């Protein structure tokens, strides 16, 4: 493993400065709080000779543009939505002896930047020898507050170690310099005109503020910065932005400290103006030290519940904590925002939300921060009207079809075979709702949001599928795309049929539950969605008769055609031709028996009760041989199933590749943002893979194994008001109740009580 960062359990530090790594490190060192996201751009800007990708994002704040099709068709998605790269306010320019600080040209020693995972800070330090020979020690700290979602803060301290200088400090709010998307990379393509219009501006003493407006979506975005320095600064409105600046003479032993409190807000046309409120927030923001203390306290609490440790492998531990930290930073927490595929760390996938949230990330929050899981599901409830509209556009008279990729609910997938056709997203969301109910028993949520989602998604399946004579009267679902984007528009994708069947059952169960326990809510829901109790019988019948193909020579087909496609031995594909989607026409790929990512293996992993251990082994071996893992969502799932079938070495290898995928830039596109679903996948590998956690008989079941490479590992999970710590060594597992009432759980199939 390349040791680009020293293996430290609680920090990720870049020691020295390598210009070629700048863009990638800007993603790795990004900070966020589910609303504001700031890439790890250097305070003073891009060094001469290096390339940067600037970025400040507000989750859910986007502009849109019509999609231009060469040949459009009925019901095609109409608009691109692209997260806005909003005005930048984190910068601080330094100039001494007339020289602007520039890592490319200035004399810099001891440069170090570190993401501090316990403190939630980005910290940077170096010394700068100015042209006159004065030596300045510079320390920068930056945070995006996890407790005050509209606030971020920057602190820059310059100490004069020797000599004397006149130091100029500059700061401003300016429109972001927007990097071009790559039109040839479907993972990174973006709308064309992404500039925002500049609106109101304010420059008054230490205070600066600026407004930007989106062109089509009508957002007003406001940023206000209050500067605190022990010398008066001067602010001014400048072309396209606002600036602030101050000068200080420093001689040996003296220092200057600049603090910036940065507030962001956004409102749509029909919402109240946020100009004054944002300025007020910046003015009243506490000092950096106070914000840093709050941040630490918040994270202490988070790590107490989300704790993980691995004895004997610091590199992995660093990777896992780094992942969890970024997931926390990415998650929308107000019920109006979700988690973008790249979090708030870059513009890859345009800030869109996918199934990644429900299938990969939500389980992490469900067992670490269930409140966050609830907020993410509330977001899905909030976009139900758009999902209903989408279902109608796709020809369904009833039900709701969630957009494959979206920000505000509208389908944005311009390539429907690998986008809109992925109907399984309905089943993924429904499963997440049901899992949330299982883990929390939060009947209020089920009554207010969950049941409605289940009903509307169940209705969709009934409309999509039908009872087919050709399949002996089974309920079939044709012409959809499963999770595997290299096999599109298929019949009876096993994963889709499975999540659909579960969705149909759970909708019926949710209604029965509400009817028995919350009759008033039940009546309200039935009226609101015009639900007839007989509908539930139809759902149950379809679930019961859902088509699942028999195995052929022990192999379950991923879909009706998969086993009949042309074989394409993976070892015949040279490394430079991967990922396939970048080197072959889609039709060439679709014709072959090759998978981009775990699909059937995901189905077996999540619904293992339908398979014998031998079936799991055979199917693992087969699908392992036809999967390229061109999606970062793939390897974690293979790792989990490998654990279950006792192939711990294979599980370990897949896990290793997943756990540090971004830190080691394994997919070579970390510069465009971090792979959130994969980051969550690594958590799932520990808890569900090596820890073997499953839901069984109304409780949790564990079957921990310890890879030979580790002395042991531990993790905590929350479940129905308890926090349970699982400690595993090569000699076995121990369970400890950290909080809550005693509970019975399964350990390798045996019921044990933990107290
Ligand atoms: C994967 C999808 C995923 C998307 C966003 C694609 O490469 O195939 O499963 O939802 O990336 O992460």
XYZ file of C-alpha atoms and ligand atoms in Angstrom:
767
model
C 0.000 0.000 0.000
C 1.533 3.349 -0.966
C 2.138 5.382 2.184
C 1.084 8.731 0.798
C -0.173 9.676 4.238
C 1.492 8.427 7.411
C -0.693 5.788 9.046
C -2.120 7.610 12.028
C -5.377 6.499 13.618
C -6.981 9.923 14.131
C -5.611 12.091 11.381
C -4.780 12.161 7.722
C -1.724 14.319 7.175
C 0.018 15.423 4.023
C 3.619 16.058 4.967
C 5.348 18.318 2.463
C 3.602 19.475 -0.663
C 3.346 17.643 -3.980
C 1.701 19.897 -6.592
C 0.538 16.895 -8.625
C -1.570 15.704 -5.686
C -3.308 19.003 -5.099
C -6.679 18.341 -6.753
C -7.040 14.916 -5.238
C -6.076 16.202 -1.796
C -8.606 18.984 -2.135
C -11.278 16.273 -2.170
C -9.717 14.312 0.686
C -9.351 17.442 2.825
C -12.855 18.723 2.133
C -14.949 19.816 5.104
C -18.713 19.782 5.370
C -21.739 19.530 7.595
C -24.494 18.233 5.352
C -25.316 21.767 4.239
C -22.039 23.594 3.549
C -19.204 21.783 1.816
C -15.760 23.261 1.176
C -13.054 21.568 -0.812
C -9.632 21.620 0.734
C -8.369 24.463 -1.427
C -5.334 26.265 -0.081
C -6.113 29.539 1.709
C -3.917 31.614 -0.604
C -5.133 29.968 -3.803
C -3.550 27.713 -6.372
C 0.249 27.590 -6.389
C 1.987 28.548 -9.614
C 2.485 25.406 -11.674
C -0.236 23.356 -9.959
C -3.833 22.654 -10.944
C -6.752 23.191 -8.626
C -10.465 22.452 -8.530
C -12.126 25.110 -6.451
C -15.296 24.250 -4.690
C -17.799 25.471 -2.157
C -21.187 23.774 -2.269
C -24.486 24.070 -0.487
C -26.238 20.734 -0.399
C -29.464 20.818 -2.382
C -28.755 24.221 -3.928
C -28.655 23.802 -7.672
C -29.375 25.321 -11.019
C -31.005 23.580 -13.918
C -30.874 23.609 -17.654
C -32.816 21.757 -20.327
C -31.166 18.537 -21.471
C -30.371 18.676 -25.166
C -31.016 15.357 -26.872
C -30.050 14.492 -30.413
C -33.212 12.426 -30.560
C -35.581 12.967 -27.694
C -38.356 10.562 -26.805
C -41.579 10.751 -24.856
C -41.094 10.908 -21.112
C -37.345 11.491 -21.298
C -35.901 13.454 -18.398
C -36.183 17.124 -19.274
C -33.633 18.971 -17.180
C -30.121 18.714 -15.839
C -29.804 19.699 -12.231
C -26.322 20.689 -11.140
C -25.203 21.562 -7.662
C -23.932 25.149 -7.590
C -20.319 25.880 -7.000
C -21.102 28.977 -4.956
C -19.043 31.987 -3.988
C -15.783 31.241 -2.260
C -15.094 32.818 1.115
C -12.481 30.581 2.696
C -9.450 32.229 1.134
C -6.863 34.405 2.875
C -4.135 35.955 0.756
C -0.859 36.842 2.476
C 1.783 39.211 1.168
C 5.041 40.066 2.897
C 7.864 42.224 1.604
C 5.806 42.648 -1.524
C 5.781 38.892 -2.220
C 2.466 37.084 -2.395
C 2.526 33.750 -0.611
C 2.618 31.069 -3.300
C 3.647 27.480 -2.608
C 4.959 27.290 -6.153
C 7.394 30.203 -5.896
C 7.860 31.240 -2.237
C 10.496 29.743 0.059
C 8.448 27.321 2.163
C 9.643 24.780 4.724
C 7.922 22.157 6.840
C 4.608 22.286 5.000
C 2.009 20.017 6.598
C -1.779 19.779 6.238
C -3.881 17.480 8.332
C -7.490 16.508 8.572
C -8.056 16.040 12.289
C -10.780 13.423 12.649
C -11.448 13.911 16.336
C -11.468 17.675 16.205
C -13.192 18.110 12.865
C -10.609 20.620 11.667
C -8.302 21.091 8.754
C -4.990 22.286 10.106
C -2.020 23.523 8.149
C 1.392 24.855 9.121
C 4.627 25.903 7.443
C 7.344 28.519 7.588
C 7.813 31.124 4.949
C 11.074 32.904 4.398
C 10.306 36.220 2.773
C 12.547 37.942 0.175
C 14.147 40.053 2.945
C 15.015 36.892 4.885
C 12.367 37.307 7.589
C 10.952 33.992 8.772
C 7.209 33.696 9.336
C 5.515 30.714 10.968
C 2.039 30.351 9.474
C -0.773 28.213 10.909
C -4.199 27.934 9.305
C -7.222 26.212 10.786
C -10.563 25.734 9.090
C -13.799 24.166 10.196
C -17.316 23.750 8.927
C -19.455 23.609 12.021
C -21.287 20.345 12.659
C -23.473 22.029 15.246
C -24.324 25.276 13.441
C -25.154 24.216 9.946
C -24.868 27.652 8.379
C -21.429 28.446 9.767
C -17.839 27.844 8.813
C -14.722 29.502 10.191
C -11.116 30.109 9.278
C -8.252 31.164 11.495
C -4.860 32.262 10.174
C -2.016 32.942 12.582
C 1.248 34.462 11.370
C 4.151 34.642 13.806
C 7.297 36.490 12.987
C 10.132 34.199 14.041
C 12.970 36.420 12.872
C 13.444 39.624 10.929
C 10.683 42.169 10.395
C 8.024 42.501 7.712
C 5.030 44.463 6.648
C 2.343 41.827 6.291
C -0.733 42.349 4.149
C -3.755 40.145 4.691
C -6.463 39.930 2.067
C -9.779 38.198 2.098
C -12.805 38.360 -0.083
C -15.956 36.747 -1.317
C -15.804 35.959 -4.991
C -17.580 33.795 -7.504
C -15.949 30.373 -7.770
C -13.665 29.695 -10.678
C -15.492 26.755 -12.156
C -13.582 23.821 -13.541
C -14.845 22.370 -16.788
C -16.707 19.061 -16.522
C -15.442 16.270 -18.758
C -18.051 15.717 -21.478
C -16.494 12.330 -22.268
C -16.813 10.973 -18.759
C -20.398 10.105 -17.836
C -19.399 10.181 -14.168
C -18.349 13.780 -14.450
C -20.358 15.380 -17.253
C -22.038 18.590 -16.257
C -24.434 21.184 -17.583
C -22.872 23.938 -19.636
C -23.505 27.362 -18.209
C -22.983 27.150 -14.504
C -22.209 30.767 -13.684
C -24.365 32.433 -11.093
C -25.517 36.021 -11.242
C -24.114 38.343 -8.612
C -26.764 40.245 -6.655
C -26.469 42.366 -3.511
C -23.071 43.163 -2.021
C -21.987 44.720 1.254
C -18.583 45.912 2.467
C -18.564 47.662 5.819
C -15.549 47.599 8.134
C -14.862 43.972 9.008
C -18.046 42.775 7.390
C -18.509 41.610 3.842
C -21.499 39.949 2.216
C -22.571 38.935 -1.234
C -25.563 37.390 -2.929
C -25.681 35.109 -5.945
C -28.732 34.019 -7.867
C -29.293 30.927 -9.910
C -30.722 31.524 -13.349
C -33.411 28.905 -13.676
C -34.206 27.641 -10.208
C -34.575 30.998 -8.490
C -32.278 30.445 -5.532
C -30.894 33.443 -3.706
C -27.599 32.375 -2.142
C -26.060 34.600 0.477
C -22.633 34.508 2.066
C -21.526 36.864 4.841
C -18.119 37.032 6.449
C -17.123 38.838 9.567
C -13.379 39.439 9.942
C -11.761 39.707 13.320
C -8.255 41.052 13.621
C -6.493 43.138 16.212
C -5.970 45.843 13.583
C -8.580 47.635 11.544
C -9.218 46.249 8.106
C -10.796 47.888 5.115
C -13.454 46.304 3.007
C -14.668 47.267 -0.434
C -16.939 46.147 -3.175
C -14.832 44.966 -6.083
C -15.592 43.726 -9.554
C -17.853 40.717 -9.095
C -17.248 40.364 -5.388
C -16.217 42.029 -2.170
C -12.797 42.316 -0.635
C -11.331 42.983 2.750
C -7.732 43.785 3.575
C -5.463 44.853 6.429
C -1.786 45.559 7.063
C 0.365 44.878 10.092
C 4.013 45.441 10.833
C 5.516 42.425 12.535
C 8.915 42.101 14.116
C 10.511 39.053 15.709
C 8.314 37.566 18.438
C 5.111 39.282 17.285
C 2.116 37.603 15.734
C -1.133 38.450 14.072
C -4.285 36.333 14.125
C -7.090 36.740 11.620
C -10.396 34.992 12.192
C -13.200 34.764 9.686
C -16.695 33.664 10.584
C -18.449 32.612 7.379
C -22.215 32.205 7.112
C -24.114 30.755 4.152
C -27.815 30.519 3.411
C -30.022 29.880 0.428
C -33.701 30.449 -0.228
C -35.983 29.876 -3.171
C -38.300 32.520 -4.564
C -41.215 31.459 -2.405
C -39.155 31.516 0.776
C -38.279 34.461 3.008
C -35.270 36.567 2.079
C -32.113 35.417 3.882
C -29.835 38.421 3.362
C -30.180 40.020 6.802
C -30.329 36.737 8.644
C -27.067 35.551 7.108
C -25.256 38.780 7.922
C -26.546 38.563 11.441
C -25.257 35.017 11.765
C -21.770 36.016 10.669
C -21.697 39.020 13.003
C -22.891 37.061 16.009
C -20.820 33.949 15.363
C -18.651 32.952 18.310
C -14.868 33.016 18.133
C -12.987 30.258 16.393
C -12.000 28.737 19.732
C -15.619 28.384 20.810
C -16.657 26.832 17.514
C -13.703 24.441 17.700
C -14.673 23.365 21.225
C -18.267 22.719 20.131
C -16.987 20.736 17.172
C -14.824 18.573 19.394
C -17.688 17.904 21.808
C -19.993 16.922 18.949
C -17.426 14.563 17.509
C -16.610 13.023 20.883
C -20.233 12.038 21.033
C -20.281 10.786 17.465
C -17.175 8.641 17.881
C -18.544 7.226 21.135
C -21.490 5.782 19.195
C -19.721 5.067 15.915
C -16.537 3.715 17.439
C -14.489 1.231 15.459
C -11.063 -0.108 16.048
C -8.726 -2.605 14.480
C -5.772 -3.973 16.378
C -2.765 -4.490 14.219
C -3.638 -2.372 11.200
C -3.340 1.399 11.537
C -3.706 1.985 7.819
C -7.119 0.390 7.777
C -8.229 2.062 10.931
C -7.278 5.394 9.455
C -9.212 4.541 6.287
C -12.332 3.525 8.209
C -12.414 6.580 10.431
C -11.708 8.843 7.509
C -14.683 7.287 5.717
C -17.036 7.669 8.657
C -15.985 11.252 9.165
C -16.734 12.079 5.542
C -20.100 10.328 5.656
C -21.051 12.425 8.647
C -19.953 15.544 6.786
C -22.020 14.626 3.734
C -25.388 13.798 5.234
C -28.211 16.298 4.932
C -29.847 16.631 8.312
C -32.925 18.754 7.819
C -35.229 16.430 5.898
C -34.820 18.558 2.773
C -31.412 17.380 1.619
C -29.865 13.998 1.110
C -26.360 12.684 0.417
C -24.792 13.356 -2.946
C -22.837 10.489 -4.505
C -19.661 12.504 -3.899
C -20.909 14.167 -0.753
C -19.988 17.848 -0.772
C -16.433 17.181 -1.811
C -16.562 17.689 -5.570
C -18.674 18.147 -8.635
C -18.623 14.520 -9.809
C -22.177 13.266 -10.480
C -23.335 16.902 -10.221
C -24.376 16.737 -6.590
C -27.053 14.131 -7.365
C -28.601 11.735 -4.904
C -28.848 8.081 -5.990
C -29.780 4.714 -4.475
C -26.318 4.955 -2.907
C -27.928 6.604 0.105
C -30.476 3.956 0.954
C -28.589 0.857 -0.121
C -25.172 1.699 1.289
C -25.089 4.748 3.527
C -28.337 4.620 5.431
C -27.441 1.371 7.236
C -24.415 3.171 8.677
C -26.505 5.963 10.135
C -29.228 3.570 11.199
C -26.742 1.962 13.563
C -24.717 5.031 14.523
C -26.927 8.164 14.259
C -30.527 6.982 13.718
C -31.788 10.581 13.742
C -29.763 11.273 10.617
C -31.224 8.144 8.995
C -34.690 9.476 9.734
C -33.918 12.850 8.176
C -32.648 11.173 5.026
C -35.900 9.239 4.721
C -37.918 12.368 5.410
C -36.254 13.837 2.363
C -37.623 10.953 0.269
C -41.058 11.595 1.714
C -40.720 15.266 0.810
C -40.072 14.394 -2.845
C -42.952 11.904 -3.111
C -45.021 14.362 -5.180
C -42.226 14.508 -7.778
C -41.977 10.704 -7.700
C -45.718 10.437 -8.386
C -45.352 12.798 -11.287
C -42.474 10.754 -12.625
C -44.531 7.582 -12.424
C -47.253 9.198 -14.526
C -44.704 10.410 -17.091
C -43.458 6.831 -17.345
C -46.944 5.545 -18.021
C -47.986 4.296 -14.586
C -51.449 5.248 -13.435
C -50.699 4.602 -9.816
C -47.813 4.803 -7.425
C -44.568 6.710 -7.292
C -41.272 6.194 -9.077
C -38.315 7.876 -7.431
C -35.861 9.541 -9.778
C -32.715 7.546 -10.384
C -30.646 10.686 -9.926
C -31.881 13.993 -8.690
C -31.536 16.865 -6.301
C -35.083 18.100 -5.825
C -36.962 15.021 -6.971
C -37.034 15.538 -10.726
C -35.446 12.786 -12.817
C -32.123 14.030 -14.233
C -30.839 10.930 -15.908
C -30.296 11.731 -19.558
C -29.433 8.124 -20.413
C -32.495 6.148 -19.447
C -31.192 2.587 -19.989
C -28.711 2.981 -17.136
C -30.776 5.621 -15.351
C -34.559 5.834 -15.216
C -34.762 2.106 -15.943
C -33.261 1.371 -12.535
C -36.644 0.940 -10.919
C -35.013 -0.914 -8.058
C -34.492 2.477 -6.410
C -38.130 2.265 -5.281
C -37.409 -1.053 -3.609
C -34.185 0.266 -2.079
C -35.985 3.192 -0.505
C -38.809 0.965 0.701
C -36.287 -1.418 2.230
C -34.578 1.460 3.999
C -37.919 2.592 5.418
C -38.622 -0.888 6.682
C -35.132 -1.336 8.125
C -35.499 1.990 9.901
C -38.718 0.730 11.426
C -37.045 -2.558 12.393
C -34.099 -0.876 14.076
C -35.920 1.986 15.820
C -39.571 0.913 16.163
C -40.371 4.565 15.486
C -44.109 4.332 14.871
C -44.425 8.110 14.561
C -42.200 8.068 11.515
C -44.027 5.129 9.996
C -47.328 6.918 10.471
C -46.141 10.300 9.236
C -43.913 9.302 6.297
C -42.845 5.678 6.085
C -46.155 3.991 5.335
C -46.980 6.437 2.579
C -43.663 5.727 0.864
C -44.279 1.982 1.168
C -47.790 2.216 -0.256
C -46.853 4.389 -3.211
C -43.833 2.276 -4.154
C -45.799 -0.979 -3.767
C -48.416 0.363 -6.130
C -45.792 1.016 -8.732
C -44.613 -2.603 -8.798
C -48.134 -3.809 -9.306
C -48.391 -1.575 -12.315
C -44.968 -2.431 -13.765
C -45.251 -6.193 -13.499
C -47.868 -8.712 -14.570
C -48.803 -12.373 -14.210
C -47.164 -14.040 -17.176
C -48.458 -17.234 -18.760
C -45.041 -17.722 -20.259
C -43.699 -18.047 -16.719
C -46.435 -20.294 -15.392
C -48.535 -17.429 -14.089
C -45.738 -15.914 -11.993
C -45.567 -12.172 -11.448
C -42.798 -10.875 -13.709
C -41.062 -7.528 -14.024
C -39.696 -6.873 -17.489
C -37.580 -4.210 -19.104
C -35.837 -2.748 -16.103
C -32.199 -2.304 -15.185
C -30.866 -3.797 -11.987
C -27.970 -2.351 -10.014
C -25.542 -3.688 -12.631
C -25.270 -0.972 -15.253
C -23.603 -3.295 -17.771
C -26.834 -5.294 -18.204
C -29.628 -2.916 -18.996
C -33.295 -3.249 -19.886
C -33.511 -6.839 -18.757
C -36.375 -9.095 -17.736
C -36.662 -10.326 -14.172
C -33.551 -8.878 -12.679
C -33.428 -11.025 -9.564
C -32.415 -8.181 -7.263
C -35.254 -5.984 -8.530
C -37.820 -8.760 -8.189
C -36.614 -9.420 -4.659
C -36.776 -5.829 -3.426
C -40.134 -5.458 -5.165
C -41.537 -8.523 -3.377
C -40.292 -7.225 -0.038
C -41.694 -3.786 -0.796
C -45.123 -5.244 -1.574
C -45.152 -7.269 1.647
C -43.966 -4.440 3.819
C -46.536 -2.032 2.438
C -49.266 -4.468 3.441
C -47.656 -5.014 6.827
C -47.311 -1.287 7.477
C -50.980 -0.715 6.738
C -51.988 -3.574 9.031
C -49.771 -2.189 11.754
C -51.188 1.303 11.545
C -54.716 -0.005 11.396
C -54.144 -1.900 14.633
C -52.033 0.610 16.498
C -52.816 4.017 15.012
C -56.345 3.888 13.599
C -56.585 7.664 13.180
C -53.309 7.774 11.224
C -54.445 4.781 9.233
C -57.669 6.550 8.213
C -55.817 9.745 7.378
C -53.334 7.878 5.187
C -56.029 5.888 3.383
C -57.866 9.087 2.611
C -54.721 10.933 1.555
C -53.577 8.276 -0.906
C -57.018 6.945 -1.708
C -56.135 3.479 -0.535
C -58.580 0.625 -0.575
C -57.838 -2.191 1.942
C -58.269 -4.731 -0.874
C -55.197 -3.282 -2.538
C -53.041 -4.877 0.117
C -54.326 -8.292 -0.906
C -53.174 -7.621 -4.458
C -49.744 -6.634 -3.176
C -49.431 -9.795 -1.142
C -50.502 -11.965 -4.054
C -47.925 -10.384 -6.362
C -45.233 -10.772 -3.708
C -46.166 -14.406 -3.215
C -46.054 -15.166 -6.914
C -43.009 -13.058 -7.771
C -40.873 -14.796 -10.363
C -37.441 -16.081 -9.341
C -35.728 -18.246 -11.922
C -34.428 -21.671 -10.963
C -30.690 -22.142 -10.839
C -28.960 -23.474 -13.954
C -26.129 -25.806 -12.965
C -26.294 -24.207 -9.547
C -26.060 -20.638 -10.889
C -28.941 -18.237 -10.369
C -29.274 -15.959 -13.384
C -28.942 -12.262 -12.617
C -31.747 -11.769 -15.144
C -33.507 -13.889 -17.753
C -30.801 -13.362 -20.370
C -27.605 -13.118 -18.364
C -26.439 -16.693 -18.676
C -27.052 -16.640 -22.425
C -24.882 -13.614 -23.184
C -21.503 -13.940 -24.846
C -18.736 -14.764 -22.354
C -15.973 -12.165 -22.001
C -13.163 -13.557 -19.879
C -11.955 -10.774 -17.619
C -8.315 -11.689 -18.015
C -8.684 -10.948 -21.727
C -9.440 -7.282 -20.979
C -6.233 -5.265 -20.672
C -5.900 -2.831 -17.776
C -5.845 0.167 -20.121
C -9.317 -0.776 -21.367
C -10.881 -0.341 -17.957
C -13.303 0.833 -16.823
C -15.200 -0.681 -19.742
C -17.658 2.206 -19.913
C -14.838 4.516 -20.954
C -13.535 2.255 -23.725
C -16.400 0.328 -25.325
C -19.705 1.250 -26.865
C -22.510 0.390 -24.449
C -24.002 -2.155 -26.847
C -20.736 -4.031 -26.984
C -20.761 -4.276 -23.218
C -24.459 -5.169 -22.947
C -24.023 -8.067 -25.316
C -21.531 -9.744 -23.038
C -21.761 -11.742 -19.866
C -19.998 -9.183 -17.761
C -21.068 -7.172 -14.709
C -20.010 -3.725 -13.680
C -20.876 -4.291 -10.038
C -22.421 -6.563 -7.470
C -26.025 -7.261 -8.443
C -26.959 -10.890 -7.899
C -24.290 -10.970 -5.175
C -25.978 -8.018 -3.485
C -29.274 -9.868 -3.602
C -27.767 -12.966 -2.014
C -25.995 -10.849 0.603
C -29.101 -8.938 1.646
C -31.569 -11.797 1.360
C -29.355 -14.709 2.306
C -32.186 -16.631 3.955
C -33.273 -17.793 0.489
C -30.007 -19.607 -0.226
C -28.077 -22.559 1.155
C -24.398 -22.086 2.067
C -23.413 -24.193 -0.936
C -25.510 -22.040 -3.284
C -23.853 -18.949 -1.872
C -20.411 -20.408 -2.516
C -21.148 -21.469 -6.095
C -22.759 -18.216 -7.067
C -20.028 -16.181 -5.429
C -17.387 -18.041 -7.437
C -19.290 -17.591 -10.688
C -20.136 -13.896 -10.338
C -16.685 -13.122 -8.987
C -15.406 -14.304 -12.339
C -17.626 -12.032 -14.441
C -17.546 -8.776 -12.441
C -15.145 -5.976 -13.338
C -15.898 -3.843 -10.234
C -15.905 -0.783 -12.469
C -18.275 0.754 -9.950
C -16.864 1.628 -6.559
C -20.070 0.184 -5.076
C -19.043 -3.344 -5.897
C -16.151 -4.671 -3.871
C -17.580 -4.116 -0.416
C -20.509 -6.374 -1.246
C -18.245 -9.149 -2.495
C -16.277 -8.792 0.717
C -19.386 -9.251 2.864
C -20.527 -12.381 1.067
C -16.989 -13.781 1.039
C -17.027 -13.550 4.839
C -20.281 -15.413 5.019
C -19.005 -18.297 2.923
C -15.810 -18.501 4.936
C -13.445 -17.077 2.319
C -11.888 -14.692 4.765
C -8.748 -14.067 2.706
C -10.803 -12.986 -0.310
C -13.043 -10.914 1.947
C -9.995 -9.212 3.361
C -8.593 -8.361 -0.069
C -11.867 -6.859 -1.261
C -12.247 -4.991 1.968
C -8.727 -3.545 1.710
C -9.420 -2.231 -1.763
C -12.667 -0.670 -0.585
C -11.581 0.799 2.748
C -8.848 3.065 1.371
C -10.225 3.548 -2.138
C -10.114 7.334 -1.952
C -7.116 7.733 0.312
C -5.113 5.725 -2.195
C -7.015 7.061 -5.243
C -7.622 3.561 -6.535
C -10.235 4.686 -9.104
C -8.067 7.624 -10.216
C -10.931 10.096 -9.966
C -10.792 11.135 -6.327
C -10.114 14.666 -7.569
C -13.773 14.857 -8.671
C -14.976 13.976 -5.188
C -15.025 11.098 -2.748
C -17.022 7.901 -3.306
C -19.556 8.049 -0.508
C -21.307 4.726 -1.099
C -18.009 2.895 -1.088
C -17.012 4.650 2.122
C -20.164 3.311 3.694
C -19.462 -0.043 2.081
C -16.320 -0.331 4.152
C -18.359 0.132 7.368
C -20.737 -2.532 6.122
C -17.751 -4.831 5.523
C -16.735 -4.623 9.151
C -20.180 -4.824 10.713
C -22.037 -7.084 8.289
C -19.006 -8.801 6.761
C -16.486 -9.686 9.438
C -18.999 -9.029 12.239
C -21.701 -10.982 10.378
C -24.510 -8.726 11.607
C -27.961 -9.560 10.238
C -31.545 -8.946 11.348
C -33.160 -12.119 12.643
C -36.285 -12.921 14.664
C -36.820 -9.381 15.837
C -33.255 -8.904 17.051
C -29.665 -8.694 15.857
C -27.598 -11.682 14.943
C -23.783 -11.718 14.760
C -21.329 -14.281 13.442
C -17.954 -12.591 13.880
C -14.751 -13.844 12.292
C -11.296 -12.342 12.596
C -9.026 -12.087 9.554
C -5.583 -13.579 10.137
C -3.991 -10.169 9.490
C -5.561 -8.590 12.600
C -5.199 -9.274 16.268
C -8.755 -8.156 16.757
C -11.300 -5.460 16.017
C -14.286 -3.804 17.625
C -17.314 -1.795 16.612
C -20.482 -0.436 18.178
C -24.001 -0.481 16.827
C -27.164 1.160 18.024
C -30.351 -0.891 18.067
C -33.698 0.024 19.654
C -32.275 2.389 22.228
C -29.226 0.256 23.013
C -25.614 0.721 22.115
C -23.910 -2.628 21.765
C -20.178 -3.000 21.527
C -18.810 -6.052 19.737
C -15.175 -6.978 20.412
C -13.667 -9.706 18.311
C -10.335 -11.455 18.695
C -9.029 -14.607 17.111
C -10.414 -16.433 20.167
C -14.004 -15.285 19.754
C -16.388 -12.395 20.298
C -17.516 -10.468 23.355
C -20.617 -8.304 23.496
C -21.009 -5.422 25.876
C -24.042 -3.284 26.515
C -22.852 0.334 26.546
C -26.287 1.891 26.906
C -29.895 0.770 27.239
C -31.772 -2.260 28.534
C -30.473 -5.855 28.403
C -31.237 -7.587 25.141
C -31.074 -11.059 23.601
C -29.015 -11.380 20.453
C -27.690 -14.255 18.377
C -24.030 -15.135 18.491
C -23.224 -17.670 15.762
C -26.817 -18.897 15.923
C -27.044 -19.157 19.749
C -29.266 -16.790 21.685
C -27.332 -14.893 24.357
C -28.448 -12.114 26.669
C -26.202 -9.112 26.977
C -26.517 -6.841 29.958
C -22.896 3.058 -10.217
C -24.249 3.274 -9.591
C -24.157 4.419 -8.606
C -23.595 5.664 -9.255
C -23.381 6.797 -8.273
C -22.407 4.347 -10.828
O -21.115 4.168 -11.321
O -22.937 2.059 -11.214
O -24.658 2.095 -8.949
O -25.418 4.693 -8.093
O -22.341 5.346 -9.818
O -22.483 6.455 -7.281
